[in-house]
Tab-separated table of C-alpha atoms and ligand atoms in Angstrom:
chain	number	residue	atom	x	y	z
A	26	UNK	CA	0.000	0.000	0.000
A	27	UNK	CA	2.619	2.619	0.959
A	28	UNK	CA	4.645	1.548	-2.085
A	29	UNK	CA	1.688	2.159	-4.424
A	30	UNK	CA	1.303	5.623	-2.930
A	31	UNK	CA	4.898	6.514	-3.769
A	32	UNK	CA	4.593	5.365	-7.392
A	33	UNK	CA	1.340	7.147	-8.039
A	34	UNK	CA	1.153	10.243	-5.877
A	35	UNK	CA	-2.330	11.612	-5.590
A	36	UNK	CA	-1.464	14.792	-7.457
A	37	UNK	CA	-0.084	12.941	-10.469
A	38	UNK	CA	-3.085	10.626	-10.672
A	39	UNK	CA	-5.288	13.704	-10.696
A	40	UNK	CA	-3.259	15.224	-13.500
A	41	UNK	CA	-3.499	12.060	-15.609
A	42	UNK	CA	-7.256	12.071	-15.205
A	43	UNK	CA	-7.422	15.725	-16.232
A	44	UNK	CA	-5.410	15.038	-19.382
A	45	UNK	CA	-7.674	12.171	-20.332
A	46	UNK	CA	-10.769	14.298	-19.940
A	47	UNK	CA	-9.364	17.374	-21.630
A	48	UNK	CA	-9.975	16.336	-25.268
A	49	UNK	CA	-13.737	16.157	-24.708
A	50	UNK	CA	-14.536	19.882	-24.610
A	51	UNK	CA	-11.796	20.621	-27.144
A	52	UNK	CA	-13.414	18.459	-29.811
A	53	UNK	CA	-16.962	19.587	-29.076
A	54	UNK	CA	-18.293	20.375	-32.530
A	55	UNK	CA	-19.084	24.036	-33.156
A	56	UNK	CA	-21.031	23.357	-36.291
A	57	UNK	CA	-21.220	20.467	-38.733
A	58	UNK	CA	-20.714	21.369	-42.386
A	59	UNK	CA	-22.188	18.947	-44.900
A	60	UNK	CA	-21.771	18.841	-48.683
A	61	UNK	CA	-20.125	22.241	-49.225
A	62	UNK	CA	-19.559	23.457	-52.774
A	63	UNK	CA	-18.795	26.607	-54.712
A	64	UNK	CA	-20.166	27.318	-58.144
A	65	UNK	CA	-17.468	27.665	-60.767
A	66	UNK	CA	-17.082	30.893	-62.707
A	67	UNK	CA	-16.161	32.044	-66.188
A	68	UNK	CA	-13.483	34.601	-67.009
A	69	UNK	CA	-14.326	38.139	-65.839
A	70	UNK	CA	-17.042	36.854	-63.501
A	71	UNK	CA	-16.455	38.499	-60.132
A	72	UNK	CA	-19.251	36.969	-58.083
A	73	UNK	CA	-20.367	33.457	-57.210
A	74	UNK	CA	-22.093	31.509	-54.473
A	75	UNK	CA	-20.985	28.976	-51.875
A	76	UNK	CA	-23.497	26.439	-50.576
A	77	UNK	CA	-23.565	23.899	-47.761
A	78	UNK	CA	-25.686	22.503	-44.977
A	79	UNK	CA	-24.919	23.740	-41.457
A	80	UNK	CA	-25.975	21.993	-38.263
A	81	UNK	CA	-25.094	23.497	-34.893
A	82	UNK	CA	-25.346	21.481	-31.665
A	83	UNK	CA	-26.611	24.463	-29.683
A	84	UNK	CA	-28.303	27.795	-30.406
A	85	UNK	CA	-25.846	29.542	-32.742
A	86	UNK	CA	-25.594	31.899	-35.649
A	87	UNK	CA	-23.273	32.257	-38.582
A	88	UNK	CA	-21.929	35.795	-38.302
A	89	UNK	CA	-19.051	36.002	-40.764
A	90	UNK	CA	-17.431	34.158	-43.650
A	91	UNK	CA	-14.032	34.934	-45.096
A	92	UNK	CA	-12.059	33.522	-48.013
A	93	UNK	CA	-8.702	34.362	-49.574
A	94	UNK	CA	-10.210	34.042	-53.081
A	95	UNK	CA	-12.680	36.887	-52.574
A	96	UNK	CA	-12.283	40.558	-51.693
A	97	UNK	CA	-15.653	40.589	-49.945
A	98	UNK	CA	-17.807	37.773	-48.582
A	99	UNK	CA	-21.411	38.272	-47.515
A	100	UNK	CA	-24.172	36.067	-46.131
A	101	UNK	CA	-27.238	36.468	-48.353
A	102	UNK	CA	-30.899	35.597	-48.158
A	103	UNK	CA	-33.478	35.470	-50.939
A	104	UNK	CA	-36.622	37.502	-50.370
A	105	UNK	CA	-39.632	38.283	-52.513
A	106	UNK	CA	-39.756	41.966	-53.426
A	107	UNK	CA	-43.170	42.348	-55.040
A	108	UNK	CA	-43.057	39.649	-57.697
A	109	UNK	CA	-39.312	39.570	-57.943
A	110	UNK	CA	-37.024	37.318	-55.943
A	111	UNK	CA	-34.049	39.336	-54.785
A	112	UNK	CA	-31.085	38.578	-52.628
A	113	UNK	CA	-29.772	40.817	-49.917
A	114	UNK	CA	-27.063	40.625	-47.282
A	115	UNK	CA	-28.015	39.629	-43.755
A	116	UNK	CA	-25.965	40.296	-40.641
A	117	UNK	CA	-26.190	36.725	-39.412
A	118	UNK	CA	-27.871	33.415	-40.161
A	119	UNK	CA	-29.651	31.715	-37.254
A	120	UNK	CA	-28.678	28.084	-36.641
A	121	UNK	CA	-31.270	26.519	-34.336
A	122	UNK	CA	-29.899	23.639	-32.226
A	123	UNK	CA	-29.778	20.335	-34.066
A	124	UNK	CA	-31.591	21.696	-37.111
A	125	UNK	CA	-29.951	21.408	-40.523
A	126	UNK	CA	-29.919	24.820	-42.199
A	127	UNK	CA	-29.466	24.515	-45.928
A	128	UNK	CA	-27.598	27.103	-47.959
A	129	UNK	CA	-28.597	26.419	-51.555
A	130	UNK	CA	-29.238	28.095	-54.892
A	131	UNK	CA	-32.422	30.136	-54.541
A	132	UNK	CA	-32.102	30.290	-50.758
A	133	UNK	CA	-29.556	31.355	-48.193
A	134	UNK	CA	-26.058	31.408	-49.607
A	135	UNK	CA	-22.577	32.690	-49.031
A	136	UNK	CA	-21.768	35.340	-51.617
A	137	UNK	CA	-18.173	35.455	-52.765
A	138	UNK	CA	-17.601	38.885	-54.313
A	139	UNK	CA	-14.652	40.648	-55.838
A	140	UNK	CA	-13.158	37.323	-56.935
A	141	UNK	CA	-9.426	37.499	-57.496
A	142	UNK	CA	-9.431	34.860	-60.260
A	143	UNK	CA	-11.833	32.509	-62.060
A	144	UNK	CA	-12.837	29.402	-60.105
A	145	UNK	CA	-12.694	26.176	-62.091
A	146	UNK	CA	-14.143	22.756	-61.365
A	147	UNK	CA	-11.667	20.875	-59.208
A	148	UNK	CA	-10.323	24.009	-57.504
A	149	UNK	CA	-10.558	24.195	-53.739
A	150	UNK	CA	-11.795	27.348	-52.011
A	151	UNK	CA	-10.856	27.750	-48.350
A	152	UNK	CA	-13.611	29.309	-46.270
A	153	UNK	CA	-13.399	30.472	-42.671
A	154	UNK	CA	-16.772	30.531	-40.946
A	155	UNK	CA	-17.261	32.446	-37.715
A	156	UNK	CA	-20.057	31.018	-35.609
A	157	UNK	CA	-21.409	32.693	-32.484
A	158	UNK	CA	-22.657	30.186	-29.933
A	159	UNK	CA	-24.266	30.439	-26.503
A	160	UNK	CA	-22.969	33.344	-24.433
A	161	UNK	CA	-21.901	35.169	-27.613
A	162	UNK	CA	-18.839	32.948	-27.713
A	163	UNK	CA	-17.295	33.072	-31.180
A	164	UNK	CA	-15.466	30.226	-32.826
A	165	UNK	CA	-14.072	29.830	-36.313
A	166	UNK	CA	-14.333	26.764	-38.530
A	167	UNK	CA	-12.151	26.277	-41.585
A	168	UNK	CA	-13.436	24.251	-44.492
A	169	UNK	CA	-11.929	23.488	-47.901
A	170	UNK	CA	-14.748	23.699	-50.393
A	171	UNK	CA	-14.623	22.034	-53.818
A	172	UNK	CA	-15.602	24.019	-56.896
A	173	UNK	CA	-18.201	22.432	-59.142
A	174	UNK	CA	-18.487	23.195	-62.825
A	175	UNK	CA	-20.669	26.183	-63.655
A	176	UNK	CA	-23.265	24.019	-65.401
A	177	UNK	CA	-22.839	20.851	-63.377
A	178	UNK	CA	-26.029	19.203	-62.186
A	179	UNK	CA	-24.765	19.875	-58.708
A	180	UNK	CA	-26.170	18.158	-55.655
A	181	UNK	CA	-29.365	19.714	-54.365
A	182	UNK	CA	-30.774	20.971	-57.653
A	183	UNK	CA	-28.269	23.609	-58.667
A	184	UNK	CA	-29.492	25.985	-61.330
A	185	UNK	CA	-27.586	28.144	-63.804
A	186	UNK	CA	-25.636	31.016	-62.323
A	187	UNK	CA	-27.939	33.754	-63.622
A	188	UNK	CA	-29.693	34.091	-60.271
A	189	UNK	CA	-26.440	35.286	-58.799
A	190	UNK	CA	-26.172	38.416	-60.860
A	191	UNK	CA	-26.364	41.571	-58.820
B	213	CU	CU1	-26.088	36.589	-53.220
């Protein structure tokens, strides 16, 4: 008994336990990003959309998106204006707990503006999402997003890029 005590002092045992438990909060998912993609562009096109499905574990909101390929990135919503569907920037996108929020053509989307070069199918666009969780705690999530061809029949019913003209 006394020998055991000397090998594993109480303080050290406590430390080992702390280290084992530490990874749990560190890996707690901020937000799950499913099926992200960016619509490819043609030469001289300065604007395109990024789409994905976001699921947050707790009450959160997407407050900012950044990307090195774009001078400006905005979060957009589509809204009827009379008989015309228009998009406009929103300050944040609510992510209710456990609910999948879809960013898709014709709906919410991330607008990549001021593109520095054309985006071709097969390119990868790094995005940094800032998500504000409970207690206004902000965390960033990096995701590498594949570019799909401009006219590709992409995932959830992608349509031609015309709806993204400003
Ligand atoms: Cu837009």
